[in-house]
PDB file of C-alpha atoms in Angstrom:
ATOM      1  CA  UNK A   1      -4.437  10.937 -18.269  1.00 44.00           C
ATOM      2  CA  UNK A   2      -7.145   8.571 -17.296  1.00 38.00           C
ATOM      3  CA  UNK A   3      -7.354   6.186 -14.415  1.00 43.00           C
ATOM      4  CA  UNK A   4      -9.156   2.894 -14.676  1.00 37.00           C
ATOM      5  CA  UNK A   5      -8.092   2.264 -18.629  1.00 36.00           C
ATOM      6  CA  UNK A   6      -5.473   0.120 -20.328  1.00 30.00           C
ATOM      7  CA  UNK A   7      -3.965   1.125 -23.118  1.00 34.00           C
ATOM      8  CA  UNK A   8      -0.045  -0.184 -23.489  1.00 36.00           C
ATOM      9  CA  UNK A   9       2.109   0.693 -26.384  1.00 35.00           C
ATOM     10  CA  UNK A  10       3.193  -3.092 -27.612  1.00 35.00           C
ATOM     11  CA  UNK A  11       6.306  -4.834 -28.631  1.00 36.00           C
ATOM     12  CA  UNK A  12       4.665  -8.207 -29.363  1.00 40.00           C
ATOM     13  CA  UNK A  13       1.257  -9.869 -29.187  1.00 42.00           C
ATOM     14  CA  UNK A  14       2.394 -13.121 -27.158  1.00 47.00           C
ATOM     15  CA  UNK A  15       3.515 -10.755 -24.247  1.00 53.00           C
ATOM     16  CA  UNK A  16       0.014  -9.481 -23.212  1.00 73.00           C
ATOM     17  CA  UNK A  17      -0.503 -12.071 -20.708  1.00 87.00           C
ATOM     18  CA  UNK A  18       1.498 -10.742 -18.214  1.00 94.00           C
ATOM     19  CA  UNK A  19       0.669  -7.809 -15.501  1.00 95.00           C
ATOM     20  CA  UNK A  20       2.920  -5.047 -14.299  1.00 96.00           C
ATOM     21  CA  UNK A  21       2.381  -3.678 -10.486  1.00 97.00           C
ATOM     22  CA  UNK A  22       4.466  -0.758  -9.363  1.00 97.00           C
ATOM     23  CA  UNK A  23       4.748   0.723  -5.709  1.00 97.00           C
ATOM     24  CA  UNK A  24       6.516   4.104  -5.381  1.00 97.00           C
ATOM     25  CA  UNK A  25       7.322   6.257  -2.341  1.00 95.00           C
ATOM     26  CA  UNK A  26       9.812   8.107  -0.724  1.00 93.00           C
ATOM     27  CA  UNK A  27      11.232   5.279   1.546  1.00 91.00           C
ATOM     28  CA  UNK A  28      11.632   3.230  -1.007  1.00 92.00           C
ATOM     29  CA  UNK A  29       9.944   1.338  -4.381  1.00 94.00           C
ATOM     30  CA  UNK A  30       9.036  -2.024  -5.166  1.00 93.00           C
ATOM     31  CA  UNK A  31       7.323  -3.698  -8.489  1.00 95.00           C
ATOM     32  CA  UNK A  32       6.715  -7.789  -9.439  1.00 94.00           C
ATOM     33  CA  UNK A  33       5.249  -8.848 -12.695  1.00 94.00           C
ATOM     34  CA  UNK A  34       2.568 -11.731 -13.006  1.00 93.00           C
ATOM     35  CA  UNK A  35       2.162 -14.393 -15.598  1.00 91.00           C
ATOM     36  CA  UNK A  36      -1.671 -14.310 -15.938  1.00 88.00           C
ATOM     37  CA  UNK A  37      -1.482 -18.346 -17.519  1.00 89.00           C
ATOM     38  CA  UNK A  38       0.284 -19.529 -14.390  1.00 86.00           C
ATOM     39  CA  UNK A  39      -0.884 -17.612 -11.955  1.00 85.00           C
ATOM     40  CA  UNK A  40       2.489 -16.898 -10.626  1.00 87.00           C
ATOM     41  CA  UNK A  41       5.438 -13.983 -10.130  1.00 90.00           C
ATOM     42  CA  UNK A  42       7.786 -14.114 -12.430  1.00 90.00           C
ATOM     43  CA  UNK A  43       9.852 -11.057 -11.769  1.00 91.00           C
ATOM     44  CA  UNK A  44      10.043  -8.751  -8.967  1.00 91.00           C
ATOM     45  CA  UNK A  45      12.275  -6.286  -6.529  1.00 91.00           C
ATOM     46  CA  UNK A  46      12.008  -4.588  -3.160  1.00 91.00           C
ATOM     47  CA  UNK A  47      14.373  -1.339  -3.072  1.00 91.00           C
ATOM     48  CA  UNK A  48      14.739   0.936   0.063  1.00 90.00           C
ATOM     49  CA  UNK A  49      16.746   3.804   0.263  1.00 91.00           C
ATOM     50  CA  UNK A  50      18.908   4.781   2.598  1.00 89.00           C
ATOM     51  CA  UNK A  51      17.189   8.075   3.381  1.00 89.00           C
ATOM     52  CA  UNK A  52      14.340   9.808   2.515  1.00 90.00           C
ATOM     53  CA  UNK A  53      13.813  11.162  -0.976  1.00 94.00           C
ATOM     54  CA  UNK A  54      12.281  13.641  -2.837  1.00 94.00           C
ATOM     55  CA  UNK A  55       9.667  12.830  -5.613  1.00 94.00           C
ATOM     56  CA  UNK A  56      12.343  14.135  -8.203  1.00 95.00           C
ATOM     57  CA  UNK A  57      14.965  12.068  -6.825  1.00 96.00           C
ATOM     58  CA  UNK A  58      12.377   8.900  -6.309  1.00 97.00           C
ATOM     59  CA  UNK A  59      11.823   9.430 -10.015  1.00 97.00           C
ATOM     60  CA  UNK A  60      15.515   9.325 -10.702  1.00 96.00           C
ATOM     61  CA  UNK A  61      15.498   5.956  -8.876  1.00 96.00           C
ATOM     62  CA  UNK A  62      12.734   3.725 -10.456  1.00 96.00           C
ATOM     63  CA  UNK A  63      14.135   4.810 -14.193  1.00 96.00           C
ATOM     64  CA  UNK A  64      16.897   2.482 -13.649  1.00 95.00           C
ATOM     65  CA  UNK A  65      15.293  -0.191 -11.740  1.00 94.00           C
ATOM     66  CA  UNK A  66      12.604  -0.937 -14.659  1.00 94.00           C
ATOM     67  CA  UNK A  67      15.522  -0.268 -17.468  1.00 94.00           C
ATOM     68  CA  UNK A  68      17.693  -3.139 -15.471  1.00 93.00           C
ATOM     69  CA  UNK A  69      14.586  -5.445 -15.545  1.00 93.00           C
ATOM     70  CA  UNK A  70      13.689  -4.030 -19.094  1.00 94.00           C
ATOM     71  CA  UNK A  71      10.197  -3.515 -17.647  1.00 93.00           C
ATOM     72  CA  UNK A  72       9.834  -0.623 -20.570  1.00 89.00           C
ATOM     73  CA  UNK A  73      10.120  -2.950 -22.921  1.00 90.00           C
ATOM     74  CA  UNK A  74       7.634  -5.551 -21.892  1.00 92.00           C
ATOM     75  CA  UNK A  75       3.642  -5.698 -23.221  1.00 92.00           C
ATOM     76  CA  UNK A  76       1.013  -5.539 -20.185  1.00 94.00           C
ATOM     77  CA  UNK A  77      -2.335  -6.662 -20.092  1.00 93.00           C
ATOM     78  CA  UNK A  78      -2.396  -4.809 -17.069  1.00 94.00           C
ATOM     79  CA  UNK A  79      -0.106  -1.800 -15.469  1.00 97.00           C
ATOM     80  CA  UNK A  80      -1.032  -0.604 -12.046  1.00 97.00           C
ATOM     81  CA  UNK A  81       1.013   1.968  -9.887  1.00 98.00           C
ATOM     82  CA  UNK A  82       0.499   2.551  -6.017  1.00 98.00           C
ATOM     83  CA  UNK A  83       1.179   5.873  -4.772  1.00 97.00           C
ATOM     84  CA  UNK A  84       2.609   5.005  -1.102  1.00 95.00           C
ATOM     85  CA  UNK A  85       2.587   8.090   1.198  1.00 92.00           C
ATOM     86  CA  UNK A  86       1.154  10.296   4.369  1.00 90.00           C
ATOM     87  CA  UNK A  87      -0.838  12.111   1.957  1.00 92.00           C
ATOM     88  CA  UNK A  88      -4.370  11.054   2.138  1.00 95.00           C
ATOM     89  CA  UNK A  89      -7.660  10.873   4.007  1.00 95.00           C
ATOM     90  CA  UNK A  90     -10.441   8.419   3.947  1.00 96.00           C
ATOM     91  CA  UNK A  91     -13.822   9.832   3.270  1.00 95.00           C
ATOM     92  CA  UNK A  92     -17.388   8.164   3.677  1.00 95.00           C
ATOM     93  CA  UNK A  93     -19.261   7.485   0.675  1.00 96.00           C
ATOM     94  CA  UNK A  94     -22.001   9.347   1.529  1.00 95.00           C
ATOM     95  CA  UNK A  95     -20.160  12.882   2.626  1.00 94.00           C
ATOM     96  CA  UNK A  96     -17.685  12.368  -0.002  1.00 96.00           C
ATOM     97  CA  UNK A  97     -18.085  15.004  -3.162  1.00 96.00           C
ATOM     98  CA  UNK A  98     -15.572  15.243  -5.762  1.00 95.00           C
ATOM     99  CA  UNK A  99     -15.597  18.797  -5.856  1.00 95.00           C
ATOM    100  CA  UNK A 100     -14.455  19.683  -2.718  1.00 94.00           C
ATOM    101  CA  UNK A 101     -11.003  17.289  -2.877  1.00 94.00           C
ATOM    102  CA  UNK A 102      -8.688  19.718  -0.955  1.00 92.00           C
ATOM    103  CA  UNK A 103     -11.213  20.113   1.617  1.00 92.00           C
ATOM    104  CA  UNK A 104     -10.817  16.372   3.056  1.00 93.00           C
ATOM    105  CA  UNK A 105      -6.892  17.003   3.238  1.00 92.00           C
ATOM    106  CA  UNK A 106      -6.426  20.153   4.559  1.00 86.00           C
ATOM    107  CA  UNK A 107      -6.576  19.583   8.021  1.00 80.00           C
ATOM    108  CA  UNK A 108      -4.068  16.999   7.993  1.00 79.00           C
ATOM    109  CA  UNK A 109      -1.689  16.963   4.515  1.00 79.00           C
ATOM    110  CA  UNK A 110      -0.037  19.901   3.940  1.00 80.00           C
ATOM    111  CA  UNK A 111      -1.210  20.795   0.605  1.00 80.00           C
ATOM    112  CA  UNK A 112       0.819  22.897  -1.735  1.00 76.00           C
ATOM    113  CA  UNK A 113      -0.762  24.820  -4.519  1.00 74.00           C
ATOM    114  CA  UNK A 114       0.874  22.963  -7.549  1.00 80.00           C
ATOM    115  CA  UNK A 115       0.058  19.483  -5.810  1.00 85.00           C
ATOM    116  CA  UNK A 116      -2.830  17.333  -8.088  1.00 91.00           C
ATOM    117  CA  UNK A 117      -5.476  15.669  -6.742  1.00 94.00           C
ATOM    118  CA  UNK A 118      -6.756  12.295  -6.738  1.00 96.00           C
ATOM    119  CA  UNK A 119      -9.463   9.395  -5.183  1.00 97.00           C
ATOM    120  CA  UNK A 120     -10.066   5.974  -5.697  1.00 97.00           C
ATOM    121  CA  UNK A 121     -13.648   4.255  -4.401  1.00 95.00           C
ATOM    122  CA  UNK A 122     -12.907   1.275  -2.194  1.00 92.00           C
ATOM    123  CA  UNK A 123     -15.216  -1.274  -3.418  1.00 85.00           C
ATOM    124  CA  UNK A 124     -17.910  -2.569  -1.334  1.00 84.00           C
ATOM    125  CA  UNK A 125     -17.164  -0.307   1.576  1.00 88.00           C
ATOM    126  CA  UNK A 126     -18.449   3.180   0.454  1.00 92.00           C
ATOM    127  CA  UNK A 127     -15.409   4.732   1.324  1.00 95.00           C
ATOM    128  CA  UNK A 128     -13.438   7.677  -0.762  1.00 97.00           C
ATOM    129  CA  UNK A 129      -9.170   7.210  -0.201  1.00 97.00           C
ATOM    130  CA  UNK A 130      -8.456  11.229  -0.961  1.00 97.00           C
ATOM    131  CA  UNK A 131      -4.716  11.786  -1.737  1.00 96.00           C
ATOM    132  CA  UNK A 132      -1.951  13.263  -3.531  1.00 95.00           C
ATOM    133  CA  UNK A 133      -0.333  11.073  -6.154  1.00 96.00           C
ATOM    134  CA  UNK A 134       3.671  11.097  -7.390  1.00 96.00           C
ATOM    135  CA  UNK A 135       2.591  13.020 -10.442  1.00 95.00           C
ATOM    136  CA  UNK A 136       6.090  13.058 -12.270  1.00 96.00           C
ATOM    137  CA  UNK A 137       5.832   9.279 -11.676  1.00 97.00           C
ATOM    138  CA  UNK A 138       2.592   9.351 -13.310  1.00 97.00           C
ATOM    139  CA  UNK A 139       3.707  11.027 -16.599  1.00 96.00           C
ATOM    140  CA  UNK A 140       6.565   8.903 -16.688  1.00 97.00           C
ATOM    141  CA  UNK A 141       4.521   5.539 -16.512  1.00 97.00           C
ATOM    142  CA  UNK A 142       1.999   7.463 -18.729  1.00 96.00           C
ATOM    143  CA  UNK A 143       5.340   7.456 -21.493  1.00 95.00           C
ATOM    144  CA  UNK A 144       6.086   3.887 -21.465  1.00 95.00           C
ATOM    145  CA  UNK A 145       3.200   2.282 -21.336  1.00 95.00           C
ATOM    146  CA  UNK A 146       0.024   4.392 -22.122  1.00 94.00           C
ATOM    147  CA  UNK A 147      -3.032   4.940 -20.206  1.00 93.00           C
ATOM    148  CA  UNK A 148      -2.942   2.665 -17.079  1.00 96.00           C
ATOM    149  CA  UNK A 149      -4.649   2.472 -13.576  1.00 97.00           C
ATOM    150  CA  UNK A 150      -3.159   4.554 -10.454  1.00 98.00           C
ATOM    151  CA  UNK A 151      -4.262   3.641  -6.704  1.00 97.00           C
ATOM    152  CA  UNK A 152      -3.094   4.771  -3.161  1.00 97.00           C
ATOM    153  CA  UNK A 153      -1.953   2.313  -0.861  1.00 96.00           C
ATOM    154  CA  UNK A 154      -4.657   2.560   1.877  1.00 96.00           C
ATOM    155  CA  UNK A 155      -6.586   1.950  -0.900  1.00 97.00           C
ATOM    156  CA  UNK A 156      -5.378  -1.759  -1.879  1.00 95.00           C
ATOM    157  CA  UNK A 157      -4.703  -2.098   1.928  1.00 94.00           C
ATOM    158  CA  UNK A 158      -8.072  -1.880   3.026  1.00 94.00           C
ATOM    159  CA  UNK A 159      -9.835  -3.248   0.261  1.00 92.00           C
ATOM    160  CA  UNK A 160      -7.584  -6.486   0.652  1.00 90.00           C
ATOM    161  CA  UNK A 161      -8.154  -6.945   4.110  1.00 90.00           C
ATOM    162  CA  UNK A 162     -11.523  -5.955   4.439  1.00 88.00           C
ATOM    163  CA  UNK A 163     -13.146  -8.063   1.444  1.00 80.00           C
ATOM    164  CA  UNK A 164     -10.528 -10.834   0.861  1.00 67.00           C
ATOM    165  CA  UNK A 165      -8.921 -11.752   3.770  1.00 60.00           C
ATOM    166  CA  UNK A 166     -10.728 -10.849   6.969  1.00 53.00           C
ATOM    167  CA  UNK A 167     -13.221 -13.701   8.275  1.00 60.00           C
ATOM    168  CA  UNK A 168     -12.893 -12.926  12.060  1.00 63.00           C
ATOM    169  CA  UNK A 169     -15.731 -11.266  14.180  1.00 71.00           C
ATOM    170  CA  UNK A 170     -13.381  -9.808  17.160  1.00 77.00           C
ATOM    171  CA  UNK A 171     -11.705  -6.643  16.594  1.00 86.00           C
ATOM    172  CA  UNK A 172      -8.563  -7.175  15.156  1.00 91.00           C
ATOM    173  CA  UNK A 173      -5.781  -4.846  14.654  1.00 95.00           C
ATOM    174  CA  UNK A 174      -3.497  -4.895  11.235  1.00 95.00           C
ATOM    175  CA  UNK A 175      -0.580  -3.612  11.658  1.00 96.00           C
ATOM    176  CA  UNK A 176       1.805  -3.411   8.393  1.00 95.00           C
ATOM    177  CA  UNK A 177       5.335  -2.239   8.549  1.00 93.00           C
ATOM    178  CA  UNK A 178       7.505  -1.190   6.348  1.00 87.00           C
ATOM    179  CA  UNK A 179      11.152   0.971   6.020  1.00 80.00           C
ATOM    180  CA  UNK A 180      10.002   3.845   9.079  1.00 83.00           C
ATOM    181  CA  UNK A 181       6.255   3.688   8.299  1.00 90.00           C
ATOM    182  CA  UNK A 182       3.583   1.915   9.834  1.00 94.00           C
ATOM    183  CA  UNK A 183      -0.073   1.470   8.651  1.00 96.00           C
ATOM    184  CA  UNK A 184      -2.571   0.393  11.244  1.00 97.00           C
ATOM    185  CA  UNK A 185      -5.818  -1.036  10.456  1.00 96.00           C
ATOM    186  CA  UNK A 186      -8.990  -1.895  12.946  1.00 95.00           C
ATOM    187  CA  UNK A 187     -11.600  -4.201  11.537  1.00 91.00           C
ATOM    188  CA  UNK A 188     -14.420  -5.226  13.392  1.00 86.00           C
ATOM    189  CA  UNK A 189     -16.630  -7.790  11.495  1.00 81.00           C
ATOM    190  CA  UNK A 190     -15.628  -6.949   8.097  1.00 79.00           C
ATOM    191  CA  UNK A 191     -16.184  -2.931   8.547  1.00 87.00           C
ATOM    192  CA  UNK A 192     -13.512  -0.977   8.952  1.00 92.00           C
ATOM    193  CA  UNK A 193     -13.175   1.150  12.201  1.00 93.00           C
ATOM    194  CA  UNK A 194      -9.693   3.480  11.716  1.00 95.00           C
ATOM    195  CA  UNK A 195      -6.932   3.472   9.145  1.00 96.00           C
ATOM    196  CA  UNK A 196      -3.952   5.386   9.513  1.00 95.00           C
ATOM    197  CA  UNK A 197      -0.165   5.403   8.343  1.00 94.00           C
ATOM    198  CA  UNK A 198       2.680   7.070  10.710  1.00 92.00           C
ATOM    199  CA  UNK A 199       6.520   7.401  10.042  1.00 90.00           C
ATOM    200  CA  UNK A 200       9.010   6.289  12.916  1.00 92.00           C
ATOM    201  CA  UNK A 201      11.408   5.481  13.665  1.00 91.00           C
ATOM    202  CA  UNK A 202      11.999   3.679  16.989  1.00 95.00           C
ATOM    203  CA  UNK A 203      10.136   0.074  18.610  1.00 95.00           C
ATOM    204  CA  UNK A 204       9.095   3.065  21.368  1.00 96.00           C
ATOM    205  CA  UNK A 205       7.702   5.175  18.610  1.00 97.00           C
ATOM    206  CA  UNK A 206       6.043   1.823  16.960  1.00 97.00           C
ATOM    207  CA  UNK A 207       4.172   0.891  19.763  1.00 97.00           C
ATOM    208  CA  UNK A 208       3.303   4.301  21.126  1.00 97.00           C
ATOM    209  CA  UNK A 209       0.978   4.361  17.358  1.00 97.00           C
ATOM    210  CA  UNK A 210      -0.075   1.230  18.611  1.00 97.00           C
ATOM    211  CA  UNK A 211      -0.939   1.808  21.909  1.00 97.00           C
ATOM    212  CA  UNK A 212      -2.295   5.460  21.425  1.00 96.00           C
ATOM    213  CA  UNK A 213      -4.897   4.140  18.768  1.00 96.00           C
ATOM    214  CA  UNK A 214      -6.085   1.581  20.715  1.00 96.00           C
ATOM    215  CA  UNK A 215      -6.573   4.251  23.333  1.00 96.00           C
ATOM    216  CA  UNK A 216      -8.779   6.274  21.230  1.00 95.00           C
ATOM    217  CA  UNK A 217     -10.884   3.164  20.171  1.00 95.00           C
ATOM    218  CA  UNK A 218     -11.533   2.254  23.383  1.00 94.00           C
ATOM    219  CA  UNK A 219     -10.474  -1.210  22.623  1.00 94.00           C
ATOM    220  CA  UNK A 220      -8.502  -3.306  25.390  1.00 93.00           C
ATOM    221  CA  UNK A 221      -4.777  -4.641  24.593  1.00 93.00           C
ATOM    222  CA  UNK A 222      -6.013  -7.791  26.944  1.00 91.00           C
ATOM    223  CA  UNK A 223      -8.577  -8.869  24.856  1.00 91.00           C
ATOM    224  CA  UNK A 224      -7.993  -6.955  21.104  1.00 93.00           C
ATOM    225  CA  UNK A 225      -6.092  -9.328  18.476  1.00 93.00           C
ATOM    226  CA  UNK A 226      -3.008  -7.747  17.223  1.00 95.00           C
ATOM    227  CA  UNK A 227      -1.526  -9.341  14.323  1.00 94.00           C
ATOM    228  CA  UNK A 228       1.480  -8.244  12.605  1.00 95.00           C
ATOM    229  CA  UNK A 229       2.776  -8.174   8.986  1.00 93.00           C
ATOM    230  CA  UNK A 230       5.560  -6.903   6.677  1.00 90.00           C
ATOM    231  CA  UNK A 231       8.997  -6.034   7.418  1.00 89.00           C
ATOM    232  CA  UNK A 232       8.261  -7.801  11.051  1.00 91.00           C
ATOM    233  CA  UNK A 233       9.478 -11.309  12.271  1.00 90.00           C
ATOM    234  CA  UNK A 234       8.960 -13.016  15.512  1.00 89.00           C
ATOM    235  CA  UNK A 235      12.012 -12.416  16.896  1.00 86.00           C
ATOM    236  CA  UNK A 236      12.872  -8.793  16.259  1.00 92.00           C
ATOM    237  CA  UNK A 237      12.803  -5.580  18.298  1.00 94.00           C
ATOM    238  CA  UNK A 238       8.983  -4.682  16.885  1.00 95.00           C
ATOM    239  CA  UNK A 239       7.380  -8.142  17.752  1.00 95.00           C
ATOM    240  CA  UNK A 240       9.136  -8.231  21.454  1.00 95.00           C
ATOM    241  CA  UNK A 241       8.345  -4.842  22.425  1.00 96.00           C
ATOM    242  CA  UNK A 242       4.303  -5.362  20.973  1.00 96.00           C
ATOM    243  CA  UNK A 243       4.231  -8.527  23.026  1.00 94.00           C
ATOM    244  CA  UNK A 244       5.219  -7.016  25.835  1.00 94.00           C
ATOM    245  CA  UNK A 245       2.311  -4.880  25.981  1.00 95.00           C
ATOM    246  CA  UNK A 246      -0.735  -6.189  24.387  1.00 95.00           C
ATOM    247  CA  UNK A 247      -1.615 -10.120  25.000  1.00 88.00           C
ATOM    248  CA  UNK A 248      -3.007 -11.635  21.900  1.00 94.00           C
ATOM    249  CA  UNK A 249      -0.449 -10.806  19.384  1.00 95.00           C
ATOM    250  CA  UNK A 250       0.574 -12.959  16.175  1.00 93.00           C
ATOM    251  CA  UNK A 251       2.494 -12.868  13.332  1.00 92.00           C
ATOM    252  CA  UNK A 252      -0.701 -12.150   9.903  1.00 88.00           C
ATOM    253  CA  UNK A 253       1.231 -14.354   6.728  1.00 80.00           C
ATOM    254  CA  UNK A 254      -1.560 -12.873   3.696  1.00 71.00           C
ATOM    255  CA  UNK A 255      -1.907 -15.388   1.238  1.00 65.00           C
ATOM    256  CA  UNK A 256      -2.904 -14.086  -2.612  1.00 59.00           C
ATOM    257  CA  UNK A 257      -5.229 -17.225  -4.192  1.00 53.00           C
ATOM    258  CA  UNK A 258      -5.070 -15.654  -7.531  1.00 54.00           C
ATOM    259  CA  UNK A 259      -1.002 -14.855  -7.230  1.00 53.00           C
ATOM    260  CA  UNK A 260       0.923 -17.410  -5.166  1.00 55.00           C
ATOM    261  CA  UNK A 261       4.473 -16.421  -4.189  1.00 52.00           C
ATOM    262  CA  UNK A 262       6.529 -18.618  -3.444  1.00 51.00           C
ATOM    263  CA  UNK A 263       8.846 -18.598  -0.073  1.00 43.00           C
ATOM    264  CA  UNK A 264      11.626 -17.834  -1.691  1.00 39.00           C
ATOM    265  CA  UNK A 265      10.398 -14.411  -3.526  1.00 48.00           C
ATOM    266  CA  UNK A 266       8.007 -13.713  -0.454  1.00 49.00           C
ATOM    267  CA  UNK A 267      10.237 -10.930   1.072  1.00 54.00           C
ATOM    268  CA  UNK A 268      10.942  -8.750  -2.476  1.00 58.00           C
ATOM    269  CA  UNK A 269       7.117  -8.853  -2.562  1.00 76.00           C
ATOM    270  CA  UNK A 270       5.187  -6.004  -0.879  1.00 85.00           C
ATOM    271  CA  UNK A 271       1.682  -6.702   0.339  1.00 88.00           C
ATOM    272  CA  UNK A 272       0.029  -4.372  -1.852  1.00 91.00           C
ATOM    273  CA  UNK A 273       2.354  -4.738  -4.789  1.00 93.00           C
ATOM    274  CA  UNK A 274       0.967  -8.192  -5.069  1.00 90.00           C
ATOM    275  CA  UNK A 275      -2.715  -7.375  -3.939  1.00 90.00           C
ATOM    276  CA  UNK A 276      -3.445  -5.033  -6.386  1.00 92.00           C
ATOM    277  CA  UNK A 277      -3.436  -7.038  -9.173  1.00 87.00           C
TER     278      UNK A 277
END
C-alpha cells in the first residue's frame, strides 16, 4: 500500500467530485464527505463508544457505520484516513531518518513487534509525526476504495494550526478535547513549541496536563492565552475549572475557508476530520 496516491475503484464518473475523510481511534470514529463544486459537507457522523476498544473491535465498528451511509459504494476524488492515538512522536526535520522509525518511539509508545510503522512530513515546519497506524483499518480502506492517503492526527492538528489558522505573536496554548483525550498545542509566532496528547478522565486530570505543561515551558498562566476547542463549551466542568486557574482563557471556534460547516452539522464534525481535506 502506498500513501500519498489516489486510486478509487468507481461506480460512476459524475461521483468523483466528492471527498471522503475518515478519523478512527479507540474512543471513538468520525467521517464527513465534501462536495468539491460547493464547497460544502454533505454527509457526516461523530460516533463514541462507550468504552475503550480494541483495533479489532474498532474495525468491527466503522464496517457498519460506512455500510449505513453506503460510503463503500460512493466514487472519491479523494479518500483520506486519520489514525487518532497515543502512539506517536514528533521528530525534527533535520534529526529525523527513516531508517531508524522505532527508535523515535521507544521511549515513550510501547512498541510491539508485529506493530507497522509510519510518518508523515508536516509541511512547512520540518517536522517528522512518527507513529503507529490502525493497520487492519488500513487494509480494509485499502479494499473499498484502492490506494488512498493515511495521516496521524498531530499531523493535521499541527499543520492546521500552525500554517492556516494561527496569526497571533503571544504564546498561545491549543487545547483540543475530545471523548477522555486531550491534545495540547503551544505556538509561539507560527513555530510550534510542544505537542502532546493525554487520556483522562477527570476536569482535575484536564487541567493538571494543562497546568504541568505550562510548568515545563516556563510560560505564565497570568499572561499565556489559553484557548479552548472541541468537545468544550463555556459553561461546562472543563471551561470553569481552566478559568479558574489561568486568566486569559477563551473559547478557539476554527473556521475551514475551503469547507464551511454549517451550525447545525458543526458538532458531528471533528476538527481534523474536516481539516484534512
Amino acid at each position: 500500500m502506498t500513501k500519498k496516491q489516489i486510486n478509487n475503484t468507481a461506480i460512476g464518473a459524475d461521483t468523483n467530485f466528492k471527498k471522503l475523510s475518515i478519523q478512527v481511534s479507540l474512543n471513538g470514529l468520525s467521517f464527513c464527505v465534501v462536495d468539491t463544486i460547493s464547497n460544502k459537507v454533505i454527509q457526516s457522523e461523530n460516533i463514541l463508544f462507550k468504552s475503550e476498544l480494541n483495533p479489532y473491535s474498532l474495525l468491527q465498528e466503522l464496517q457498519p457505520i460506512l455500510e449505513k451511509h453506503q460510503i463503500h459504494k460512493q466514487e472519491f476524488s479523494d479518500v483520506i484516513v486519520i489514525h487518532k492515538n497515543s502512539l506517536f512522536s514528533l521528530v525534527p526535520t533535520p534529526l529525523f531518518n527513516s531508517n531508524e522509525l522505532e527508535s523515535y518511539l521507544t521511549f515513550n509508545t510501547k512498541i510491539l513487534a508485529n506493530d507497522l510503522l509510519a510518518y508523515d512530513e508536516i509541511d512547512n515546519q520540518e517536522i517528522v509525526t512518527v507513529y503507529v497506524p490502525f493497520m487492519n483499518v488500513n487494509n480494509y480502506i485499502y479494499d473499498l476504495f484502492g490506494e488512498f492517503t493515511y495521516k496521524h492526527h498531530s499531523t493535521v492538528m499541527v499543520h492546521t494550526l500552525l500554517n492556516n489558522l494561527h496569526s497571533q505573536k503571544e504564546e498561545t496554548c491549543y487545547i483540543h478535547a475530545s471523548e477522555q483525550q486531550m491534545d495540547i498545542t503551544v505556538v509561539t509566532n507560527k513555530k510550534l513549541k510542544l505537542h502532546n496528547s493525554f487520556n483522562f478522565t477527570t476536569k482535575e486530570d484536564f487541567i493538571y496536563y494543562i497546568l504541568f505543561t505550562l510548568e515545563q515551558l516556563h510560560l505564565d498562566p497570568e499572561t499565556v492565552t489559553l484557548r479552548l476547542f472541541g468537545s468544550i463549551e463555556e459553561d461546562d466542568n472543563l471551561y470553569s475549572i481552566c478559568y479558574k486557574y489561568i486568566k486569559n482563557i477563551s473559547l478557539f471556534i476554527p473556521n475551514n475557508p475551503y469547507h464551511p460547516i454549517e451550525e447545525s452539522n458543526s458538532e458531528s464534525i471533528d476538527f481534523t476530520v474536516i481539516n484534512a481535506l
